[in-house]
mmCIF file with all atom_site columns, C-alpha atoms in Angstrom:
data_model
loop_
_atom_site.group_PDB
_atom_site.id
_atom_site.type_symbol
_atom_site.label_atom_id
_atom_site.label_alt_id
_atom_site.label_comp_id
_atom_site.label_asym_id
_atom_site.label_entity_id
_atom_site.label_seq_id
_atom_site.pdbx_PDB_ins_code
_atom_site.Cartn_x
_atom_site.Cartn_y
_atom_site.Cartn_z
_atom_site.occupancy
_atom_site.B_iso_or_equiv
_atom_site.pdbx_formal_charge
_atom_site.auth_seq_id
_atom_site.auth_comp_id
_atom_site.auth_asym_id
_atom_site.auth_atom_id
_atom_site.pdbx_PDB_model_num
ATOM 1  C CA . HIS U 1 1  ? 0.148   42.680 -11.059 1.00 84.00 ? 1  HIS U CA 1
ATOM 2  C CA . GLY U 1 2  ? -1.751  44.906 -12.960 1.00 84.00 ? 2  GLY U CA 1
ATOM 3  C CA . PHE U 1 3  ? -2.849  47.207 -10.443 1.00 82.00 ? 3  PHE U CA 1
ATOM 4  C CA . LYS U 1 4  ? -2.881  50.859 -12.236 1.00 78.00 ? 4  LYS U CA 1
ATOM 5  C CA . SER U 1 5  ? -2.049  54.269 -10.108 1.00 73.00 ? 5  SER U CA 1
ATOM 6  C CA . GLU U 1 6  ? -0.609  57.101 -10.954 1.00 67.00 ? 6  GLU U CA 1
ATOM 7  C CA . GLU U 1 7  ? 2.912   58.661 -9.324  1.00 65.00 ? 7  GLU U CA 1
ATOM 8  C CA . CYS U 1 8  ? 2.149   60.204 -6.343  1.00 65.00 ? 8  CYS U CA 1
ATOM 9  C CA . LYS U 1 9  ? 3.971   63.867 -5.599  1.00 68.00 ? 9  LYS U CA 1
ATOM 10 C CA . ALA U 1 10 ? 4.142   63.600 -1.958  1.00 65.00 ? 10 ALA U CA 1
ATOM 11 C CA . GLY U 1 11 ? 3.206   60.896 0.533   1.00 67.00 ? 11 GLY U CA 1
ATOM 12 C CA . LEU U 1 12 ? 3.949   57.488 1.270   1.00 68.00 ? 12 LEU U CA 1
ATOM 13 C CA . TYR U 1 13 ? 1.182   55.852 0.116   1.00 75.00 ? 13 TYR U CA 1
ATOM 14 C CA . LYS U 1 14 ? 0.025   54.643 -3.132  1.00 78.00 ? 14 LYS U CA 1
ATOM 15 C CA . TYR U 1 15 ? -4.196  54.576 -4.311  1.00 85.00 ? 15 TYR U CA 1
ATOM 16 C CA . VAL U 1 16 ? -4.767  51.866 -6.903  1.00 90.00 ? 16 VAL U CA 1
ATOM 17 C CA . SER U 1 17 ? -8.064  50.641 -8.404  1.00 92.00 ? 17 SER U CA 1
ATOM 18 C CA . VAL U 1 18 ? -9.961  47.548 -7.180  1.00 95.00 ? 18 VAL U CA 1
ATOM 19 C CA . PRO U 1 19 ? -9.546  44.496 -9.669  1.00 96.00 ? 19 PRO U CA 1
ATOM 20 C CA . LYS U 1 20 ? -13.283 43.759 -10.980 1.00 96.00 ? 20 LYS U CA 1
ATOM 21 C CA . SER U 1 21 ? -12.113 39.776 -9.344  1.00 97.00 ? 21 SER U CA 1
ATOM 22 C CA . CYS U 1 22 ? -9.666  37.666 -8.734  1.00 96.00 ? 22 CYS U CA 1
ATOM 23 C CA . ASN U 1 23 ? -9.525  33.863 -9.526  1.00 92.00 ? 23 ASN U CA 1
ATOM 24 C CA . GLY U 1 24 ? -13.201 33.714 -9.947  1.00 94.00 ? 24 GLY U CA 1
ATOM 25 C CA . VAL U 1 25 ? -14.125 35.934 -6.789  1.00 96.00 ? 25 VAL U CA 1
ATOM 26 C CA . SER U 1 26 ? -15.981 39.179 -7.551  1.00 97.00 ? 26 SER U CA 1
ATOM 27 C CA . PHE U 1 27 ? -15.194 42.365 -5.548  1.00 97.00 ? 27 PHE U CA 1
ATOM 28 C CA . GLU U 1 28 ? -18.279 44.869 -5.427  1.00 96.00 ? 28 GLU U CA 1
ATOM 29 C CA . SER U 1 29 ? -16.588 47.565 -3.226  1.00 97.00 ? 29 SER U CA 1
ATOM 30 C CA . ALA U 1 30 ? -13.023 48.416 -1.827  1.00 96.00 ? 30 ALA U CA 1
ATOM 31 C CA . ASN U 1 31 ? -13.943 46.869 1.488   1.00 96.00 ? 31 ASN U CA 1
ATOM 32 C CA . GLU U 1 32 ? -14.852 43.611 0.018   1.00 97.00 ? 32 GLU U CA 1
ATOM 33 C CA . PHE U 1 33 ? -11.642 43.401 -1.613  1.00 97.00 ? 33 PHE U CA 1
ATOM 34 C CA . ALA U 1 34 ? -9.508  44.527 1.494   1.00 97.00 ? 34 ALA U CA 1
ATOM 35 C CA . LEU U 1 35 ? -10.994 41.746 3.247   1.00 97.00 ? 35 LEU U CA 1
ATOM 36 C CA . TRP U 1 36 ? -10.185 39.088 1.080   1.00 98.00 ? 36 TRP U CA 1
ATOM 37 C CA . LEU U 1 37 ? -6.435  40.553 0.394   1.00 96.00 ? 37 LEU U CA 1
ATOM 38 C CA . ILE U 1 38 ? -5.980  40.380 4.073   1.00 96.00 ? 38 ILE U CA 1
ATOM 39 C CA . GLU U 1 39 ? -7.771  37.315 4.356   1.00 97.00 ? 39 GLU U CA 1
ATOM 40 C CA . ASN U 1 40 ? -5.973  35.469 1.554   1.00 97.00 ? 40 ASN U CA 1
ATOM 41 C CA . ALA U 1 41 ? -2.644  37.036 1.228   1.00 95.00 ? 41 ALA U CA 1
ATOM 42 C CA . ASN U 1 42 ? -2.611  38.354 4.831   1.00 95.00 ? 42 ASN U CA 1
ATOM 43 C CA . ILE U 1 43 ? -1.673  41.889 3.236   1.00 94.00 ? 43 ILE U CA 1
ATOM 44 C CA . MET U 1 44 ? -3.684  44.910 4.503   1.00 93.00 ? 44 MET U CA 1
ATOM 45 C CA . VAL U 1 45 ? -5.008  47.876 2.956   1.00 93.00 ? 45 VAL U CA 1
ATOM 46 C CA . ILE U 1 46 ? -7.361  50.825 2.917   1.00 92.00 ? 46 ILE U CA 1
ATOM 47 C CA . PRO U 1 47 ? -10.193 50.831 1.355   1.00 95.00 ? 47 PRO U CA 1
ATOM 48 C CA . TYR U 1 48 ? -11.656 53.631 0.101   1.00 92.00 ? 48 TYR U CA 1
ATOM 49 C CA . ASP U 1 49 ? -15.316 53.601 -1.830  1.00 92.00 ? 49 ASP U CA 1
ATOM 50 C CA . ASP U 1 50 ? -16.702 57.577 -1.620  1.00 84.00 ? 50 ASP U CA 1
ATOM 51 C CA . GLU U 1 51 ? -15.534 58.311 -5.053  1.00 77.00 ? 51 GLU U CA 1
ATOM 52 C CA . GLY U 1 52 ? -14.702 55.187 -6.701  1.00 83.00 ? 52 GLY U CA 1
ATOM 53 C CA . LYS U 1 53 ? -13.138 51.962 -5.618  1.00 91.00 ? 53 LYS U CA 1
ATOM 54 C CA . TYR U 1 54 ? -9.439  52.294 -4.436  1.00 92.00 ? 54 TYR U CA 1
ATOM 55 C CA . ILE U 1 55 ? -7.400  51.108 -2.273  1.00 93.00 ? 55 ILE U CA 1
ATOM 56 C CA . ARG U 1 56 ? -4.409  52.329 -0.368  1.00 90.00 ? 56 ARG U CA 1
ATOM 57 C CA . PHE U 1 57 ? -0.936  50.412 0.188   1.00 82.00 ? 57 PHE U CA 1
ATOM 58 C CA . SER U 1 58 ? 1.491   51.847 2.658   1.00 79.00 ? 58 SER U CA 1
ATOM 59 C CA . MET U 1 59 ? 5.268   50.554 2.705   1.00 74.00 ? 59 MET U CA 1
ATOM 60 C CA . THR U 1 60 ? 5.494   52.217 5.983   1.00 76.00 ? 60 THR U CA 1
ATOM 61 C CA . PHE U 1 61 ? 7.961   50.211 8.183   1.00 78.00 ? 61 PHE U CA 1
ATOM 62 C CA . VAL U 1 62 ? 11.544  50.911 9.933   1.00 82.00 ? 62 VAL U CA 1
ATOM 63 C CA . ALA U 1 63 ? 14.492  48.759 7.916   1.00 85.00 ? 63 ALA U CA 1
ATOM 64 C CA . SER U 1 64 ? 17.877  48.088 9.140   1.00 88.00 ? 64 SER U CA 1
ATOM 65 C CA . ASP U 1 65 ? 19.364  48.642 5.577   1.00 92.00 ? 65 ASP U CA 1
ATOM 66 C CA . GLU U 1 66 ? 18.477  48.515 2.068   1.00 91.00 ? 66 GLU U CA 1
ATOM 67 C CA . GLU U 1 67 ? 18.887  44.257 1.978   1.00 94.00 ? 67 GLU U CA 1
ATOM 68 C CA . GLU U 1 68 ? 15.972  44.315 4.510   1.00 91.00 ? 68 GLU U CA 1
ATOM 69 C CA . GLU U 1 69 ? 13.618  46.827 2.505   1.00 88.00 ? 69 GLU U CA 1
ATOM 70 C CA . LYS U 1 70 ? 14.328  44.794 -0.752  1.00 90.00 ? 70 LYS U CA 1
ATOM 71 C CA . LYS U 1 71 ? 13.232  41.598 1.433   1.00 92.00 ? 71 LYS U CA 1
ATOM 72 C CA . ILE U 1 72 ? 9.912   43.191 2.402   1.00 88.00 ? 72 ILE U CA 1
ATOM 73 C CA . ALA U 1 73 ? 9.086   44.324 -1.364  1.00 87.00 ? 73 ALA U CA 1
ATOM 74 C CA . THR U 1 74 ? 10.084  41.181 -2.304  1.00 93.00 ? 74 THR U CA 1
ATOM 75 C CA . GLU U 1 75 ? 7.533   39.550 -0.200  1.00 92.00 ? 75 GLU U CA 1
ATOM 76 C CA . LEU U 1 76 ? 4.672   41.405 -0.574  1.00 90.00 ? 76 LEU U CA 1
ATOM 77 C CA . ASP U 1 77 ? 5.455   40.709 -4.800  1.00 93.00 ? 77 ASP U CA 1
ATOM 78 C CA . SER U 1 78 ? 5.428   36.775 -3.835  1.00 96.00 ? 78 SER U CA 1
ATOM 79 C CA . ARG U 1 79 ? 2.242   37.440 -1.968  1.00 95.00 ? 79 ARG U CA 1
ATOM 80 C CA . LEU U 1 80 ? 0.518   39.067 -4.240  1.00 95.00 ? 80 LEU U CA 1
ATOM 81 C CA . SER U 1 81 ? 2.154   36.362 -7.442  1.00 95.00 ? 81 SER U CA 1
ATOM 82 C CA . LYS U 1 82 ? -0.121  33.789 -6.469  1.00 94.00 ? 82 LYS U CA 1
ATOM 83 C CA . PHE U 1 83 ? -3.383  35.319 -7.540  1.00 96.00 ? 83 PHE U CA 1
ATOM 84 C CA . LYS U 1 84 ? -4.761  36.782 -11.106 1.00 95.00 ? 84 LYS U CA 1
ATOM 85 C CA . PHE U 1 85 ? -6.182  39.727 -10.783 1.00 96.00 ? 85 PHE U CA 1
ATOM 86 C CA . ASP U 1 86 ? -8.992  41.064 -13.810 1.00 95.00 ? 86 ASP U CA 1
ATOM 87 C CA . PHE U 1 87 ? -9.114  44.849 -14.006 1.00 93.00 ? 87 PHE U CA 1
#
């Protein structure tokens, strides 16, 4: 979906840069984008504005099997696919 990040060497989190805008809405901070994302896609992330604008994706859940893992990842992809992010 255009999010830029580096490979994480340890941990469960993925830190990505906040887009400049999405579907005509501009974001001045990671917090603004995080609020927009939960209101528009029902996706919760952790915003970081200390050293640039970043959000943290965290896929932490207990899945019963690999099929359930794929189902959850597919749902996240589906929710993000509704938007055009500009970086």
